Tab-separated table of C-alpha atoms in Angstrom:
chain	number	residue	atom	x	y	z
E	33	UNK	CA	128.063	52.320	152.375
E	34	UNK	CA	127.306	50.905	149.236
E	35	UNK	CA	123.483	51.446	149.902
E	36	UNK	CA	124.265	54.934	150.416
E	37	UNK	CA	126.102	55.311	147.422
E	38	UNK	CA	123.491	53.818	145.419
E	39	UNK	CA	120.629	55.757	147.191
E	40	UNK	CA	122.893	58.926	146.176
E	41	UNK	CA	123.240	58.020	142.656
E	42	UNK	CA	119.550	57.447	142.008
E	43	UNK	CA	118.811	60.651	143.741
E	44	UNK	CA	121.343	62.574	141.501
E	45	UNK	CA	119.951	60.749	138.506
E	46	UNK	CA	116.404	61.827	139.578
E	47	UNK	CA	117.349	65.330	140.092
E	48	UNK	CA	119.103	65.237	136.526
E	49	UNK	CA	116.346	63.787	134.780
E	50	UNK	CA	113.751	66.474	136.253
E	51	UNK	CA	116.241	69.162	135.554
E	52	UNK	CA	116.382	67.974	132.090
E	53	UNK	CA	112.979	67.612	131.367
E	54	UNK	CA	112.225	71.011	132.671
E	55	UNK	CA	115.042	72.578	130.505
E	56	UNK	CA	113.177	70.614	127.397
E	57	UNK	CA	109.925	71.945	128.227
E	58	UNK	CA	111.265	75.277	128.390
E	59	UNK	CA	113.342	75.086	125.429
E	60	UNK	CA	110.089	73.699	123.951
E	61	UNK	CA	107.776	77.035	125.062
E	62	UNK	CA	110.585	79.293	123.885
E	63	UNK	CA	110.476	77.614	120.329
E	64	UNK	CA	106.528	78.046	120.134
E	65	UNK	CA	107.157	81.584	121.082
E	66	UNK	CA	109.416	82.265	118.429
E	67	UNK	CA	107.531	80.043	115.847
E	68	UNK	CA	104.114	81.990	116.948
E	69	UNK	CA	105.711	85.006	115.390
E	70	UNK	CA	105.779	83.493	112.008
E	71	UNK	CA	102.337	81.744	112.481
E	72	UNK	CA	100.404	84.147	110.255
E	73	UNK	CA	102.990	83.239	107.457
E	74	UNK	CA	102.850	79.374	108.183
E	75	UNK	CA	98.729	79.857	107.749
E	76	UNK	CA	99.363	81.776	104.503
E	77	UNK	CA	101.502	79.111	103.321
E	78	UNK	CA	99.075	76.334	104.313
E	79	UNK	CA	96.404	78.201	102.594
E	80	UNK	CA	98.618	78.860	99.278
E	81	UNK	CA	99.498	74.922	99.524
E	82	UNK	CA	95.712	74.128	99.676
E	83	UNK	CA	95.230	76.589	96.299
E	84	UNK	CA	98.464	74.582	94.818
E	85	UNK	CA	96.366	71.324	95.590
E	86	UNK	CA	93.886	72.194	92.807
E	87	UNK	CA	96.112	71.875	90.384
E	88	UNK	CA	94.601	68.586	89.323
E	89	UNK	CA	91.873	68.725	87.077
E	90	UNK	CA	90.210	68.924	83.657
E	91	UNK	CA	90.043	72.941	83.589
E	92	UNK	CA	92.873	75.501	83.155
E	93	UNK	CA	92.165	78.996	83.857
E	94	UNK	CA	93.186	80.857	80.910
E	95	UNK	CA	92.081	84.222	81.844
E	96	UNK	CA	89.697	86.835	83.254
E	97	UNK	CA	86.760	87.975	81.729
E	98	UNK	CA	85.903	91.344	82.543
E	99	UNK	CA	83.286	93.800	82.084
E	100	UNK	CA	84.293	96.552	79.703
E	101	UNK	CA	80.711	98.603	79.890
E	102	UNK	CA	80.759	102.082	81.030
E	103	UNK	CA	80.519	101.167	84.587
E	104	UNK	CA	83.970	100.249	85.062
E	105	UNK	CA	86.516	97.472	85.356
E	106	UNK	CA	84.607	94.466	87.384
E	107	UNK	CA	85.568	90.861	87.401
E	108	UNK	CA	82.747	88.849	85.174
E	109	UNK	CA	84.005	85.145	84.755
E	110	UNK	CA	86.725	82.990	84.888
E	111	UNK	CA	87.840	81.876	80.962
E	112	UNK	CA	88.425	78.083	81.254
E	113	UNK	CA	89.875	75.677	78.854
E	114	UNK	CA	88.863	71.861	79.090
E	115	UNK	CA	92.291	70.496	78.895
E	116	UNK	CA	90.696	67.457	76.897
E	117	UNK	CA	88.787	68.980	74.598
E	118	UNK	CA	90.194	72.538	74.257
E	119	UNK	CA	86.777	73.682	74.343
E	120	UNK	CA	86.731	77.243	76.327
E	121	UNK	CA	83.900	77.712	78.786
E	122	UNK	CA	83.257	80.791	81.141
E	123	UNK	CA	82.084	80.928	84.617
E	124	UNK	CA	80.029	84.176	85.330
E	125	UNK	CA	79.304	86.417	88.567
E	126	UNK	CA	82.365	85.276	90.724
E	127	UNK	CA	82.807	86.169	93.820
E	128	UNK	CA	85.505	84.957	96.432
E	129	UNK	CA	83.467	82.105	98.089
E	130	UNK	CA	81.943	81.274	94.447
E	131	UNK	CA	85.346	80.709	93.013
E	132	UNK	CA	86.372	78.311	95.674
E	133	UNK	CA	83.450	76.405	95.576
E	134	UNK	CA	83.141	76.212	91.749
E	135	UNK	CA	87.048	75.274	92.017
E	136	UNK	CA	86.445	72.557	94.427
E	137	UNK	CA	83.190	70.859	92.952
E	138	UNK	CA	84.796	71.166	89.078
E	139	UNK	CA	88.336	70.056	89.941
E	140	UNK	CA	89.492	73.398	88.176
E	141	UNK	CA	93.254	73.635	87.216
E	142	UNK	CA	94.330	77.160	87.955
E	143	UNK	CA	97.702	78.045	86.062
E	144	UNK	CA	98.981	80.599	88.338
E	145	UNK	CA	101.171	82.260	85.882
E	146	UNK	CA	98.093	83.033	83.603
E	147	UNK	CA	95.628	84.152	86.120
E	148	UNK	CA	95.641	86.171	89.462
E	149	UNK	CA	92.534	87.124	91.069
E	150	UNK	CA	93.848	88.933	93.996
E	151	UNK	CA	95.086	91.890	91.960
E	152	UNK	CA	93.882	95.281	93.187
E	153	UNK	CA	91.642	96.467	90.184
E	154	UNK	CA	92.211	100.367	90.674
E	155	UNK	CA	93.390	102.739	87.987
E	156	UNK	CA	90.879	101.444	85.003
E	157	UNK	CA	90.873	98.975	82.546
E	158	UNK	CA	94.052	100.096	80.133
E	159	UNK	CA	95.944	100.098	83.615
E	160	UNK	CA	94.942	96.591	84.438
E	161	UNK	CA	95.408	95.219	81.072
E	162	UNK	CA	99.158	96.807	80.842
E	163	UNK	CA	100.225	95.281	84.238
E	164	UNK	CA	98.733	91.607	83.484
E	165	UNK	CA	100.324	91.619	80.411
E	166	UNK	CA	103.647	92.674	81.662
E	167	UNK	CA	103.015	90.026	84.389
E	168	UNK	CA	102.603	87.071	81.823
E	169	UNK	CA	98.680	87.156	82.697
E	170	UNK	CA	96.085	86.716	80.097
E	171	UNK	CA	92.987	88.874	80.328
E	172	UNK	CA	89.977	89.260	77.961
E	173	UNK	CA	87.531	91.682	77.688
E	174	UNK	CA	84.060	90.635	76.889
E	175	UNK	CA	84.198	91.849	73.190
E	176	UNK	CA	87.531	89.967	72.905
E	177	UNK	CA	86.194	86.642	74.241
E	178	UNK	CA	83.258	86.948	72.056
E	179	UNK	CA	85.281	87.405	69.128
E	180	UNK	CA	87.302	84.311	70.170
E	181	UNK	CA	84.554	82.529	70.339
E	182	UNK	CA	83.149	83.694	66.848
E	183	UNK	CA	80.203	85.867	68.080
E	184	UNK	CA	79.984	89.581	66.841
């Protein structure tokens, strides 16, 4: 009789363990499906975190140098300030891959409050300047940049 009770208890515990294990797996599966809806948001946040890790460096992006020629508005360079010496540099002909590579190679520090290279540039230079100034961004035309550097 004692053996029968022990065997019965053992069987019940095995069944309970199996059921609990199955329930946990199902709960995990449901949770993964719920998370998959926000996976794109998660990936976007990871990319943003990666960008924020670039905030350990020598250069600060203080503005964008834009082409103010008759051909329209286009990025021409980041305006970079050496945080140690205060010397201002600019990096020409930037495309997205070039930006990432340059920033990684040179440990560029981005001040996100001052520059955002994801703006949609439609509506002309004046509209862009107005938008950037309103949002506390700094933008310089090539003429303004040259004046700042003492070149006429």
